[in-house]
mmCIF file of C-alpha atoms and ligand atoms in Angstrom:
data_model
loop_
_atom_site.group_PDB
_atom_site.id
_atom_site.type_symbol
_atom_site.label_atom_id
_atom_site.label_comp_id
_atom_site.label_asym_id
_atom_site.label_seq_id
_atom_site.Cartn_x
_atom_site.Cartn_y
_atom_site.Cartn_z
ATOM 1 C CA MET A 1044 -23.100 17.384 28.639
ATOM 2 C CA ARG A 1045 -20.897 16.175 26.243
ATOM 3 C CA PRO A 1046 -20.401 12.837 25.599
ATOM 4 C CA HIS A 1047 -17.087 11.293 26.764
ATOM 5 C CA LEU A 1048 -15.141 7.922 25.978
ATOM 6 C CA SER A 1049 -15.712 5.216 28.518
ATOM 7 C CA ILE A 1050 -12.262 3.718 29.004
ATOM 8 C CA SER A 1051 -11.796 0.193 29.961
ATOM 9 C CA ARG A 1052 -9.137 -2.711 29.139
ATOM 10 C CA ARG A 1053 -10.565 -2.992 25.716
ATOM 11 C CA THR A 1054 -9.640 0.539 24.896
ATOM 12 C CA ARG A 1055 -5.841 -0.283 25.373
ATOM 13 C CA ARG A 1056 -3.726 2.156 27.621
ATOM 14 C CA THR A 1057 0.027 2.490 26.829
ATOM 15 C CA PRO A 1058 3.374 2.832 28.881
ATOM 16 C CA PHE A 1059 2.993 6.402 28.208
ATOM 17 C CA SER A 1060 -0.476 7.195 28.964
ATOM 18 C CA SER A 1061 -0.417 8.700 32.231
ATOM 19 C CA ARG A 1062 2.402 10.835 30.652
ATOM 20 C CA VAL A 1063 -0.080 11.848 27.687
ATOM 21 C CA GLU A 1064 -2.816 12.749 30.426
ATOM 22 C CA ALA A 1065 -0.309 14.774 32.741
ATOM 23 C CA ALA A 1066 0.513 16.648 29.371
ATOM 24 C CA GLY A 1067 -3.047 17.876 28.914
ATOM 25 C CA ALA A 1068 -4.413 15.749 26.087
ATOM 26 C CA SER A 1069 -7.962 17.432 25.240
ATOM 27 C CA GLY A 1070 -9.009 14.707 22.847
ATOM 28 C CA TYR A 1071 -8.529 10.991 22.183
ATOM 29 C CA THR A 1072 -9.695 8.673 19.349
ATOM 30 C CA VAL A 1073 -9.323 4.860 19.312
ATOM 31 C CA TYR A 1074 -6.697 3.302 17.258
ATOM 32 C CA ASN A 1075 -5.913 -0.398 16.613
ATOM 33 C CA HIS A 1076 -8.291 -0.688 20.031
ATOM 34 C CA THR A 1077 -5.767 1.524 21.823
ATOM 35 C CA LEU A 1078 -5.946 4.987 22.812
ATOM 36 C CA LEU A 1079 -4.563 7.763 20.456
ATOM 37 C CA ALA A 1080 -4.388 11.532 21.741
ATOM 38 C CA THR A 1081 -6.233 13.940 19.040
ATOM 39 C CA SER A 1082 -5.045 17.296 20.370
ATOM 40 C CA PHE A 1083 -3.674 18.734 23.452
ATOM 41 C CA ARG A 1084 -4.022 23.010 23.306
ATOM 42 C CA GLY A 1085 -6.254 22.784 20.190
ATOM 43 C CA ILE A 1086 -5.099 21.394 16.503
ATOM 44 C CA GLU A 1087 -4.277 25.077 15.255
ATOM 45 C CA VAL A 1088 -1.778 25.534 18.214
ATOM 46 C CA ASP A 1089 -0.264 22.111 18.451
ATOM 47 C CA TYR A 1090 -0.128 22.574 14.511
ATOM 48 C CA TRP A 1091 2.249 25.734 14.378
ATOM 49 C CA HIS A 1092 4.104 23.867 17.509
ATOM 50 C CA LEU A 1093 4.890 21.000 15.444
ATOM 51 C CA CYS A 1094 6.053 22.965 12.421
ATOM 52 C CA GLU A 1095 8.270 25.091 14.304
ATOM 53 C CA ASN A 1096 9.643 22.983 17.517
ATOM 54 C CA VAL A 1097 9.762 19.894 18.304
ATOM 55 C CA GLN A 1098 6.989 16.947 19.962
ATOM 56 C CA VAL A 1099 6.945 13.837 21.307
ATOM 57 C CA TRP A 1100 4.133 11.376 20.479
ATOM 58 C CA ASP A 1101 2.840 8.435 21.876
ATOM 59 C CA VAL A 1102 2.220 6.303 18.704
ATOM 60 C CA SER A 1103 1.926 2.863 20.683
ATOM 61 C CA CYS A 1104 -1.265 2.204 18.355
ATOM 62 C CA GLU A 1105 0.816 1.976 15.568
ATOM 63 C CA LYS A 1106 0.901 -2.225 16.476
ATOM 64 C CA GLN A 1107 3.841 -4.327 15.333
ATOM 65 C CA VAL A 1108 2.286 -7.140 13.995
ATOM 66 C CA THR A 1109 5.309 -9.612 13.711
ATOM 67 C CA LEU A 1110 6.037 -12.543 11.311
ATOM 68 C CA MET A 1111 8.709 -15.012 12.103
ATOM 69 C CA GLY A 1112 10.020 -18.402 10.886
ATOM 70 C CA PRO A 1113 10.793 -19.713 7.558
ATOM 71 C CA GLY A 1114 7.626 -18.626 5.757
ATOM 72 C CA ALA A 1115 7.966 -14.953 7.103
ATOM 73 C CA ASN A 1116 9.089 -13.961 3.605
ATOM 74 C CA GLN A 1117 6.555 -15.887 1.735
ATOM 75 C CA LEU A 1118 3.709 -14.150 3.866
ATOM 76 C CA ALA A 1119 4.922 -10.483 3.755
ATOM 77 C CA GLN A 1120 4.699 -10.978 0.055
ATOM 78 C CA TYR A 1121 1.307 -12.478 -0.301
ATOM 79 C CA MET A 1122 0.012 -9.333 1.936
ATOM 80 C CA THR A 1123 1.500 -6.657 -0.048
ATOM 81 C CA PRO A 1124 1.823 -6.027 -3.941
ATOM 82 C CA ARG A 1125 4.875 -4.000 -3.621
ATOM 83 C CA ASP A 1126 7.941 -6.382 -4.444
ATOM 84 C CA LEU A 1127 9.698 -7.365 -1.259
ATOM 85 C CA THR A 1128 12.618 -9.256 -3.657
ATOM 86 C CA ASP A 1129 15.321 -6.809 -3.122
ATOM 87 C CA THR A 1130 14.262 -5.494 0.316
ATOM 88 C CA LYS A 1131 17.446 -4.824 3.047
ATOM 89 C CA VAL A 1132 17.697 -4.987 6.516
ATOM 90 C CA GLY A 1133 17.802 -1.307 8.166
ATOM 91 C CA ARG A 1134 15.345 0.311 5.849
ATOM 92 C CA CYS A 1135 11.516 0.991 6.174
ATOM 93 C CA TYR A 1136 9.109 0.452 3.641
ATOM 94 C CA TYR A 1137 5.785 1.746 3.020
ATOM 95 C CA LEU A 1138 3.365 -1.069 1.794
ATOM 96 C CA PRO A 1139 -0.224 -0.902 0.498
ATOM 97 C CA MET A 1140 -1.459 -4.229 1.924
ATOM 98 C CA CYS A 1141 -4.217 -5.749 -0.245
ATOM 99 C CA ASP A 1142 -6.666 -8.903 -0.339
ATOM 100 C CA GLU A 1143 -7.315 -11.244 -3.309
ATOM 101 C CA LYS A 1144 -9.696 -8.603 -4.695
ATOM 102 C CA GLY A 1145 -6.928 -5.934 -4.806
ATOM 103 C CA LYS A 1146 -8.708 -3.907 -2.101
ATOM 104 C CA MET A 1147 -6.760 -2.318 0.608
ATOM 105 C CA MET A 1148 -6.336 -3.996 3.756
ATOM 106 C CA ASN A 1149 -4.244 -1.436 5.627
ATOM 107 C CA ASP A 1150 -1.017 0.593 4.873
ATOM 108 C CA ALA A 1151 1.741 -0.069 7.029
ATOM 109 C CA VAL A 1152 5.506 0.731 7.632
ATOM 110 C CA ALA A 1153 7.357 -2.486 7.471
ATOM 111 C CA ILE A 1154 10.623 -3.625 8.297
ATOM 112 C CA LYS A 1155 12.702 -6.688 7.528
ATOM 113 C CA VAL A 1156 14.295 -7.372 10.942
ATOM 114 C CA ASN A 1157 16.556 -10.333 9.323
ATOM 115 C CA ASP A 1158 15.465 -13.192 6.493
ATOM 116 C CA ARG A 1159 12.680 -14.939 8.717
ATOM 117 C CA HIS A 1160 11.469 -11.853 10.356
ATOM 118 C CA TRP A 1161 9.432 -8.972 9.156
ATOM 119 C CA ARG A 1162 7.747 -6.704 11.614
ATOM 120 C CA LEU A 1163 4.779 -4.458 10.172
ATOM 121 C CA SER A 1164 3.748 -1.437 11.944
ATOM 122 C CA VAL A 1165 -0.044 -1.144 10.828
ATOM 123 C CA ALA A 1166 -2.681 1.470 10.716
ATOM 124 C CA ASP A 1167 -6.175 1.142 12.032
ATOM 125 C CA SER A 1168 -7.224 -2.372 11.173
ATOM 126 C CA ASP A 1169 -6.931 -6.138 12.401
ATOM 127 C CA VAL A 1170 -3.831 -7.388 10.258
ATOM 128 C CA LEU A 1171 -3.036 -9.703 13.189
ATOM 129 C CA LEU A 1172 -6.178 -11.698 12.518
ATOM 130 C CA TRP A 1173 -5.927 -11.741 8.465
ATOM 131 C CA ALA A 1174 -2.212 -12.587 8.963
ATOM 132 C CA LYS A 1175 -2.858 -15.349 11.110
ATOM 133 C CA GLY A 1176 -5.408 -16.513 8.819
ATOM 134 C CA LEU A 1177 -3.380 -16.291 5.547
ATOM 135 C CA ALA A 1178 -0.340 -18.230 7.733
ATOM 136 C CA VAL A 1179 -2.923 -21.063 8.674
ATOM 137 C CA GLY A 1180 -5.270 -21.115 5.312
ATOM 138 C CA PHE A 1181 -1.823 -21.408 2.976
ATOM 139 C CA GLY A 1182 -0.023 -23.846 5.658
ATOM 140 C CA LEU A 1183 2.755 -21.369 6.157
ATOM 141 C CA ASP A 1184 5.587 -22.276 8.964
ATOM 142 C CA VAL A 1185 5.414 -18.944 10.456
ATOM 143 C CA GLU A 1186 4.491 -17.186 13.975
ATOM 144 C CA VAL A 1187 2.198 -14.129 13.678
ATOM 145 C CA ARG A 1188 2.239 -12.115 17.009
ATOM 146 C CA GLU A 1189 1.725 -8.684 18.175
ATOM 147 C CA PRO A 1190 4.937 -8.114 20.866
ATOM 148 C CA ASP A 1191 4.803 -5.585 23.264
ATOM 149 C CA ILE A 1192 6.621 -2.646 21.399
ATOM 150 C CA PHE A 1193 5.651 0.515 21.806
ATOM 151 C CA PRO A 1194 6.401 3.284 18.999
ATOM 152 C CA LEU A 1195 7.000 6.677 20.218
ATOM 153 C CA ALA A 1196 7.649 9.667 17.532
ATOM 154 C CA VAL A 1197 9.722 12.479 18.279
ATOM 155 C CA GLN A 1198 8.476 15.155 15.406
ATOM 156 C CA GLY A 1199 9.287 18.786 14.178
ATOM 157 C CA PRO A 1200 12.307 20.630 12.929
ATOM 158 C CA LYS A 1201 13.997 20.627 16.372
ATOM 159 C CA ALA A 1202 13.618 16.650 16.605
ATOM 160 C CA GLU A 1203 17.093 16.014 15.244
ATOM 161 C CA GLU A 1204 18.761 17.964 17.837
ATOM 162 C CA LEU A 1205 16.707 16.857 20.584
ATOM 163 C CA MET A 1206 17.480 12.953 19.481
ATOM 164 C CA CYS A 1207 21.248 13.691 19.399
ATOM 165 C CA ARG A 1208 21.024 15.145 22.764
ATOM 166 C CA VAL A 1209 19.396 11.922 23.859
ATOM 167 C CA PHE A 1210 20.938 9.440 21.762
ATOM 168 C CA GLY A 1211 24.146 10.794 20.765
ATOM 169 C CA ASP A 1212 25.350 12.352 17.201
ATOM 170 C CA GLU A 1213 24.974 9.091 15.298
ATOM 171 C CA ILE A 1214 21.182 10.064 15.160
ATOM 172 C CA LYS A 1215 22.324 12.515 11.921
ATOM 173 C CA GLN A 1216 23.712 8.971 10.313
ATOM 174 C CA LEU A 1217 20.111 8.005 9.879
ATOM 175 C CA GLY A 1218 18.467 8.612 6.342
ATOM 176 C CA PHE A 1219 14.842 9.062 5.631
ATOM 177 C CA PHE A 1220 13.027 5.743 6.352
ATOM 178 C CA ALA A 1221 16.320 4.426 7.528
ATOM 179 C CA ILE A 1222 16.254 2.262 10.850
ATOM 180 C CA ALA A 1223 18.911 0.931 12.966
ATOM 181 C CA PRO A 1224 19.446 -0.113 16.697
ATOM 182 C CA PHE A 1225 20.707 2.434 19.449
ATOM 183 C CA ILE A 1226 21.495 1.630 23.001
ATOM 184 C CA TYR A 1227 19.355 3.465 25.606
ATOM 185 C CA ASN A 1228 19.952 2.895 29.184
ATOM 186 C CA GLY A 1229 21.645 -0.487 28.312
ATOM 187 C CA GLN A 1230 18.702 -1.281 26.138
ATOM 188 C CA ARG A 1231 18.794 -2.025 22.287
ATOM 189 C CA MET A 1232 15.980 -0.153 20.735
ATOM 190 C CA LYS A 1233 15.417 0.259 17.109
ATOM 191 C CA VAL A 1234 15.406 3.940 15.700
ATOM 192 C CA ALA A 1235 13.678 4.916 12.407
ATOM 193 C CA ARG A 1236 13.770 8.318 10.676
ATOM 194 C CA SER A 1237 10.023 8.098 9.866
ATOM 195 C CA GLY A 1238 6.620 9.150 11.287
ATOM 196 C CA MET A 1239 3.175 10.743 10.201
ATOM 197 C CA SER A 1240 4.565 13.901 9.567
ATOM 198 C CA LYS A 1241 6.637 15.653 6.971
ATOM 199 C CA GLN A 1242 8.638 17.609 9.755
ATOM 200 C CA THR A 1243 11.942 16.044 10.452
ATOM 201 C CA GLY A 1244 10.837 12.978 12.657
ATOM 202 C CA TYR A 1245 12.114 9.904 14.396
ATOM 203 C CA GLU A 1246 10.433 6.881 15.599
ATOM 204 C CA VAL A 1247 11.726 5.053 18.406
ATOM 205 C CA PHE A 1248 10.487 1.435 18.575
ATOM 206 C CA VAL A 1249 10.288 0.979 22.811
ATOM 207 C CA ASN A 1250 10.896 -2.687 23.651
ATOM 208 C CA ASP A 1251 10.525 -2.187 27.644
ATOM 209 C CA ALA A 1252 7.783 0.209 29.300
ATOM 210 C CA ASN A 1253 9.911 1.076 31.996
ATOM 211 C CA ILE A 1254 12.496 2.007 30.106
ATOM 212 C CA GLY A 1255 10.342 3.756 27.775
ATOM 213 C CA THR A 1256 8.728 6.110 30.454
ATOM 214 C CA GLN A 1257 12.223 6.998 31.442
ATOM 215 C CA LEU A 1258 13.018 7.898 27.981
ATOM 216 C CA TRP A 1259 9.969 10.258 27.638
ATOM 217 C CA ASP A 1260 11.001 11.627 31.004
ATOM 218 C CA GLU A 1261 14.519 12.390 29.554
ATOM 219 C CA LEU A 1262 13.041 13.818 26.365
ATOM 220 C CA PHE A 1263 11.434 16.107 27.951
ATOM 221 C CA ALA A 1264 14.135 17.391 30.409
ATOM 222 C CA LYS A 1265 16.883 17.517 27.708
ATOM 223 C CA GLY A 1266 14.395 19.405 25.500
ATOM 224 C CA GLN A 1267 13.057 22.017 27.845
ATOM 225 C CA ASP A 1268 14.961 25.117 25.811
ATOM 226 C CA LEU A 1269 13.804 23.449 22.645
ATOM 227 C CA ASP A 1270 10.018 24.012 23.979
ATOM 228 C CA VAL A 1271 9.577 20.288 23.590
ATOM 229 C CA ARG A 1272 5.856 19.473 24.323
ATOM 230 C CA ALA A 1273 3.812 16.131 24.110
ATOM 231 C CA GLY A 1274 1.797 16.025 20.775
ATOM 232 C CA CYS A 1275 0.100 13.434 18.277
ATOM 233 C CA PRO A 1276 -0.342 13.281 14.543
ATOM 234 C CA ASN A 1277 -1.890 16.464 13.392
ATOM 235 C CA LEU A 1278 -4.980 16.747 10.957
ATOM 236 C CA ILE A 1279 -3.830 19.990 9.497
ATOM 237 C CA GLU A 1280 0.006 18.922 8.913
ATOM 238 C CA ARG A 1281 -1.295 15.603 7.774
ATOM 239 C CA ILE A 1282 -3.448 16.924 5.186
ATOM 240 C CA GLU A 1283 -1.241 19.674 3.827
ATOM 241 C CA SER A 1284 1.449 16.755 3.780
ATOM 242 C CA GLY A 1285 -1.069 14.525 1.680
ATOM 243 C CA LEU A 1286 -0.578 11.591 4.048
ATOM 244 C CA LEU A 1287 -3.432 9.326 4.079
ATOM 245 C CA SER A 1288 -5.343 7.503 6.818
ATOM 246 C CA PHE A 1289 -6.721 4.210 6.759
ATOM 247 C CA GLY A 1290 -10.083 4.208 7.750
ATOM 248 C CA SER A 1291 -10.756 7.743 6.683
ATOM 249 C CA ASP A 1292 -9.302 8.248 3.204
ATOM 250 C CA MET A 1293 -9.668 4.306 2.131
ATOM 251 C CA ASP A 1294 -11.318 1.407 3.572
ATOM 252 C CA HIS A 1295 -11.520 -2.496 2.622
ATOM 253 C CA GLU A 1296 -13.379 -1.523 -0.675
ATOM 254 C CA THR A 1297 -10.578 0.794 -1.784
ATOM 255 C CA SER A 1298 -7.840 0.114 -4.502
ATOM 256 C CA PRO A 1299 -4.345 1.306 -3.776
ATOM 257 C CA PHE A 1300 -4.789 2.961 -7.588
ATOM 258 C CA GLU A 1301 -7.655 5.256 -6.306
ATOM 259 C CA ILE A 1302 -5.569 6.681 -3.701
ATOM 260 C CA GLY A 1303 -2.270 7.458 -5.500
ATOM 261 C CA LEU A 1304 -0.517 4.497 -4.068
ATOM 262 C CA GLU A 1305 0.358 2.931 -7.355
ATOM 263 C CA LYS A 1306 4.143 3.735 -7.126
ATOM 264 C CA TYR A 1307 3.868 0.920 -4.244
ATOM 265 C CA VAL A 1308 2.442 -2.003 -6.578
ATOM 266 C CA ASN A 1309 4.883 -3.761 -8.735
ATOM 267 C CA LEU A 1310 2.402 -4.977 -11.461
ATOM 268 C CA ASP A 1311 5.119 -6.574 -13.365
ATOM 269 C CA ALA A 1312 7.030 -8.173 -10.656
ATOM 270 C CA ASN A 1313 7.305 -12.071 -10.740
ATOM 271 C CA ILE A 1314 6.389 -12.338 -7.194
ATOM 272 C CA ASP A 1315 3.457 -14.413 -5.218
ATOM 273 C CA SER A 1316 1.419 -11.484 -4.284
ATOM 274 C CA LEU A 1317 -2.621 -12.512 -3.318
ATOM 275 C CA SER A 1318 -3.511 -9.085 -4.968
ATOM 276 C CA LEU A 1319 -1.431 -8.817 -8.009
ATOM 277 C CA PRO A 1320 -3.776 -10.955 -10.273
ATOM 278 C CA ALA A 1321 -6.878 -8.758 -9.608
ATOM 279 C CA LEU A 1322 -4.558 -5.330 -9.663
ATOM 280 C CA ARG A 1323 -3.716 -6.267 -13.161
ATOM 281 C CA ALA A 1324 -7.008 -6.329 -14.273
ATOM 282 C CA TYR A 1325 -8.503 -3.377 -12.696
ATOM 283 C CA THR A 1326 -8.862 -0.130 -14.080
ATOM 284 C CA PRO A 1327 -10.139 2.601 -11.694
ATOM 285 C CA SER A 1328 -13.108 4.567 -12.133
ATOM 286 C CA LYS A 1329 -12.662 7.007 -8.777
ATOM 287 C CA LYS A 1330 -9.505 8.794 -7.738
ATOM 288 C CA LEU A 1331 -8.683 10.627 -4.251
ATOM 289 C CA ILE A 1332 -8.070 14.112 -5.196
ATOM 290 C CA GLY A 1333 -7.034 17.357 -3.355
ATOM 291 C CA LEU A 1334 -9.523 20.208 -2.991
ATOM 292 C CA VAL A 1335 -8.710 23.774 -2.177
ATOM 293 C CA LEU A 1336 -11.425 25.888 -0.667
ATOM 294 C CA GLU A 1337 -11.319 29.653 -1.015
ATOM 295 C CA TYR A 1338 -12.563 30.838 2.561
ATOM 296 C CA HIS A 1339 -12.438 29.840 6.253
ATOM 297 C CA ARG A 1340 -16.005 28.319 6.166
ATOM 298 C CA SER A 1341 -17.065 25.377 8.002
ATOM 299 C CA LEU A 1342 -18.744 22.696 5.847
ATOM 300 C CA ASN A 1343 -22.271 21.744 6.210
ATOM 301 C CA ASP A 1344 -21.855 18.221 4.575
ATOM 302 C CA LEU A 1345 -19.114 16.466 3.152
ATOM 303 C CA ASP A 1346 -20.804 16.377 -0.529
ATOM 304 C CA VAL A 1347 -18.800 17.583 -3.806
ATOM 305 C CA PHE A 1348 -21.032 18.931 -6.654
ATOM 306 C CA VAL A 1349 -20.156 20.206 -10.334
ATOM 307 C CA GLY A 1350 -23.553 22.055 -10.450
ATOM 308 C CA ASN A 1351 -26.260 19.814 -9.535
ATOM 309 C CA LYS A 1352 -24.592 16.625 -9.802
ATOM 310 C CA LYS A 1353 -22.897 14.878 -6.901
ATOM 311 C CA VAL A 1354 -19.100 14.025 -7.956
ATOM 312 C CA GLY A 1355 -17.565 12.610 -4.867
ATOM 313 C CA VAL A 1356 -17.271 12.891 -0.845
ATOM 314 C CA ILE A 1357 -14.790 14.460 1.198
ATOM 315 C CA SER A 1358 -12.501 11.928 3.407
ATOM 316 C CA SER A 1359 -10.350 14.399 5.315
ATOM 317 C CA GLN A 1360 -10.305 18.293 5.698
ATOM 318 C CA ALA A 1361 -9.049 20.586 7.682
ATOM 319 C CA TYR A 1362 -8.442 24.732 7.800
ATOM 320 C CA SER A 1363 -4.720 25.280 6.961
ATOM 321 C CA PRO A 1364 -3.723 28.503 8.837
ATOM 322 C CA LYS A 1365 -0.331 28.339 7.203
ATOM 323 C CA TYR A 1366 -2.206 28.959 3.455
ATOM 324 C CA MET A 1367 -5.291 30.245 4.999
ATOM 325 C CA ARG A 1368 -7.206 27.835 2.920
ATOM 326 C CA ARG A 1369 -9.527 24.929 3.643
ATOM 327 C CA LEU A 1370 -7.740 21.740 1.984
ATOM 328 C CA ALA A 1371 -9.408 18.345 1.669
ATOM 329 C CA PHE A 1372 -9.157 14.938 0.250
ATOM 330 C CA PHE A 1373 -12.162 13.657 -1.747
ATOM 331 C CA MET A 1374 -13.005 10.737 -3.489
ATOM 332 C CA CYS A 1375 -14.081 11.799 -7.221
ATOM 333 C CA ASP A 1376 -16.121 9.937 -9.197
ATOM 334 C CA LEU A 1377 -14.117 10.679 -12.818
ATOM 335 C CA GLU A 1378 -16.902 9.990 -15.098
ATOM 336 C CA ALA A 1379 -19.194 12.191 -13.109
ATOM 337 C CA LEU A 1380 -16.446 14.969 -12.794
ATOM 338 C CA ASN A 1381 -16.350 14.702 -16.349
ATOM 339 C CA GLY A 1382 -12.742 16.681 -17.107
ATOM 340 C CA ALA A 1383 -14.469 19.633 -14.668
ATOM 341 C CA THR A 1384 -11.588 21.625 -12.514
ATOM 342 C CA GLU A 1385 -14.012 23.561 -10.354
ATOM 343 C CA VAL A 1386 -16.258 21.991 -7.671
ATOM 344 C CA GLU A 1387 -18.905 23.169 -5.188
ATOM 345 C CA VAL A 1388 -19.535 22.322 -1.619
ATOM 346 C CA ASN A 1389 -22.221 23.270 0.805
ATOM 347 C CA THR A 1390 -20.600 25.949 3.616
ATOM 348 C CA ALA A 1391 -22.443 27.310 6.397
ATOM 349 C CA GLN A 1392 -22.586 30.485 4.316
ATOM 350 C CA GLY A 1393 -23.545 28.800 1.199
ATOM 351 C CA ARG A 1394 -22.426 27.240 -2.044
ATOM 352 C CA ALA A 1395 -18.504 27.927 -2.156
ATOM 353 C CA THR A 1396 -16.265 26.892 -4.986
ATOM 354 C CA GLY A 1397 -12.967 24.840 -4.635
ATOM 355 C CA THR A 1398 -10.295 24.174 -6.887
ATOM 356 C CA LEU A 1399 -8.930 20.725 -7.594
ATOM 357 C CA ALA A 1400 -5.576 19.689 -7.079
ATOM 358 C CA SER A 1401 -3.247 16.972 -7.514
ATOM 359 C CA LEU A 1402 -1.873 15.111 -4.446
ATOM 360 C CA PRO A 1403 0.289 15.550 -2.666
ATOM 361 C CA PHE A 1404 -0.697 19.391 -2.732
ATOM 362 C CA ASN A 1405 1.717 21.467 -4.675
ATOM 363 C CA PHE A 1406 1.222 24.844 -2.873
ATOM 364 C CA GLU A 1407 3.669 26.671 -5.148
ATOM 365 C CA ALA A 1408 2.017 25.427 -8.233
ATOM 366 C CA LEU A 1409 -1.145 26.502 -6.438
ATOM 367 C CA GLY A 1410 -0.190 29.951 -6.246
ATOM 368 C CA LEU A 1411 -0.149 29.593 -2.466
ATOM 369 C CA THR A 1412 2.695 30.766 -0.155
ATOM 370 C CA ALA A 1413 3.102 30.037 3.589
ATOM 371 C CA CYS A 1414 1.729 33.112 5.892
ATOM 372 C CA ARG A 1415 4.752 32.340 8.243
HETATM 373 N N1 THG B 2733 4.593 5.389 11.323
HETATM 374 C C1 THG B 2733 4.804 3.597 11.564
HETATM 375 N N2 THG B 2733 3.782 2.956 11.415
HETATM 376 C C2 THG B 2733 2.682 3.579 10.858
HETATM 377 C C3 THG B 2733 2.555 4.803 10.565
HETATM 378 C C4 THG B 2733 3.857 5.910 10.802
HETATM 379 N N3 THG B 2733 1.736 2.902 10.507
HETATM 380 C C5 THG B 2733 0.338 3.338 10.345
HETATM 381 C C6 THG B 2733 0.117 4.737 9.525
HETATM 382 N N4 THG B 2733 1.454 5.233 10.028
HETATM 383 C C7 THG B 2733 0.779 4.270 7.993
HETATM 384 N N5 THG B 2733 0.670 5.252 7.233
HETATM 385 C C8 THG B 2733 1.453 6.136 7.141
HETATM 386 C C9 THG B 2733 1.486 6.804 5.776
HETATM 387 C C10 THG B 2733 2.661 7.441 5.029
HETATM 388 C C11 THG B 2733 3.963 7.301 5.449
HETATM 389 C C12 THG B 2733 4.030 6.425 6.803
HETATM 390 C C13 THG B 2733 2.963 5.813 7.113
HETATM 391 C C14 THG B 2733 4.958 7.994 4.953
HETATM 392 N N6 THG B 2733 5.179 8.332 3.591
HETATM 393 C C15 THG B 2733 6.061 8.482 3.048
HETATM 394 C C16 THG B 2733 5.681 9.377 1.885
HETATM 395 O O1 THG B 2733 4.184 9.616 1.577
HETATM 396 O O2 THG B 2733 6.210 10.326 1.114
HETATM 397 C C17 THG B 2733 7.409 7.825 2.688
HETATM 398 C C18 THG B 2733 6.927 6.868 1.549
HETATM 399 C C19 THG B 2733 8.088 6.104 0.910
HETATM 400 O O3 THG B 2733 9.159 6.823 0.533
HETATM 401 O O4 THG B 2733 8.259 4.707 1.073
HETATM 402 O O5 THG B 2733 5.872 8.421 5.605
HETATM 403 O O6 THG B 2733 3.570 7.037 10.849
HETATM 404 N N7 THG B 2733 6.068 3.565 12.192
#
């Protein structure tokens, strides 16, 4: 018998869990102590559907750590090396969150609700505990909470059409990473143009569980002709898009410089950020690099070699049916790599050669074209 996941109150359900089950979720993971589906009809079938249609995802596991009070701005700035000085209400900000050693605590999508209120939509680590510790330790006048807000993502090329049918044509005004309030069934809810895919997508921050399930049902009723399906962040699409996953591609020992997040680190900013002194002094010796493998072979292990020398370990990988290659991210020891452009991995059929690629993947530059 295959092992199964024992679900209890500790593995929190969400307002949408019964809908996700009824839609045929075939796999789950636990993310921020909460259920997150990983597949429905199988990740390849789910993948093609996401690339061509529209899906509704229960991403309630993206917990909303809320900082409220006069010290909210100061606490938010302590937690990230990205300069928040000129941040605006109505925009989302992707933030590396780093500790005093300059190591990743989380990568979050943040919104500034107002000058005394930040909301961090967090990846899979206990940001609530860290934020509470910092608030008390620094004596900040700020309340740190995790309110009942349940993000629901609508992703795929037909997402805009479906969202317009439910929320009205004003949805079209939302630019990438913009967020604005919309009224649904008399309830004000924030909607952002964001999500864990590079397809068009939105996230609705559902703040009322009952209205949320009505919203779920209405998305399916109004999207029937668009072939709307329940879905979830898709491993294949995530890797093709070069989106990182906390816990897989980074952990509490990783520097933002090692995973391509340097563009969100403002080394020269005159700000009070816990991690900046350490980050200013740090020179990375590792880097997350893309890997393209010729054949549809499964890997025996995650080690990456140049000859007999191990140069790194794969952190995420999937077969891309669109480019007909296995794609991976691997954490590479730059000194061991010593400028090599080809590496080897162990597959079920023996050693296979892989080509290095910068992230995010540039398929055109790699000479790869989509098969459909
Ligand atoms: N949506 C929301 N919260 C989240 C996620 C989400 N929290 C956890 C996790 N996902 C955080 N990880 C990411 C990673 C990348 C992006 C979003 C969340 C992303 N990046 C864009 C890019 O890389 O091109 C844009 C970054 C930018 O322009 O600032 O979208 O999915 N609410």
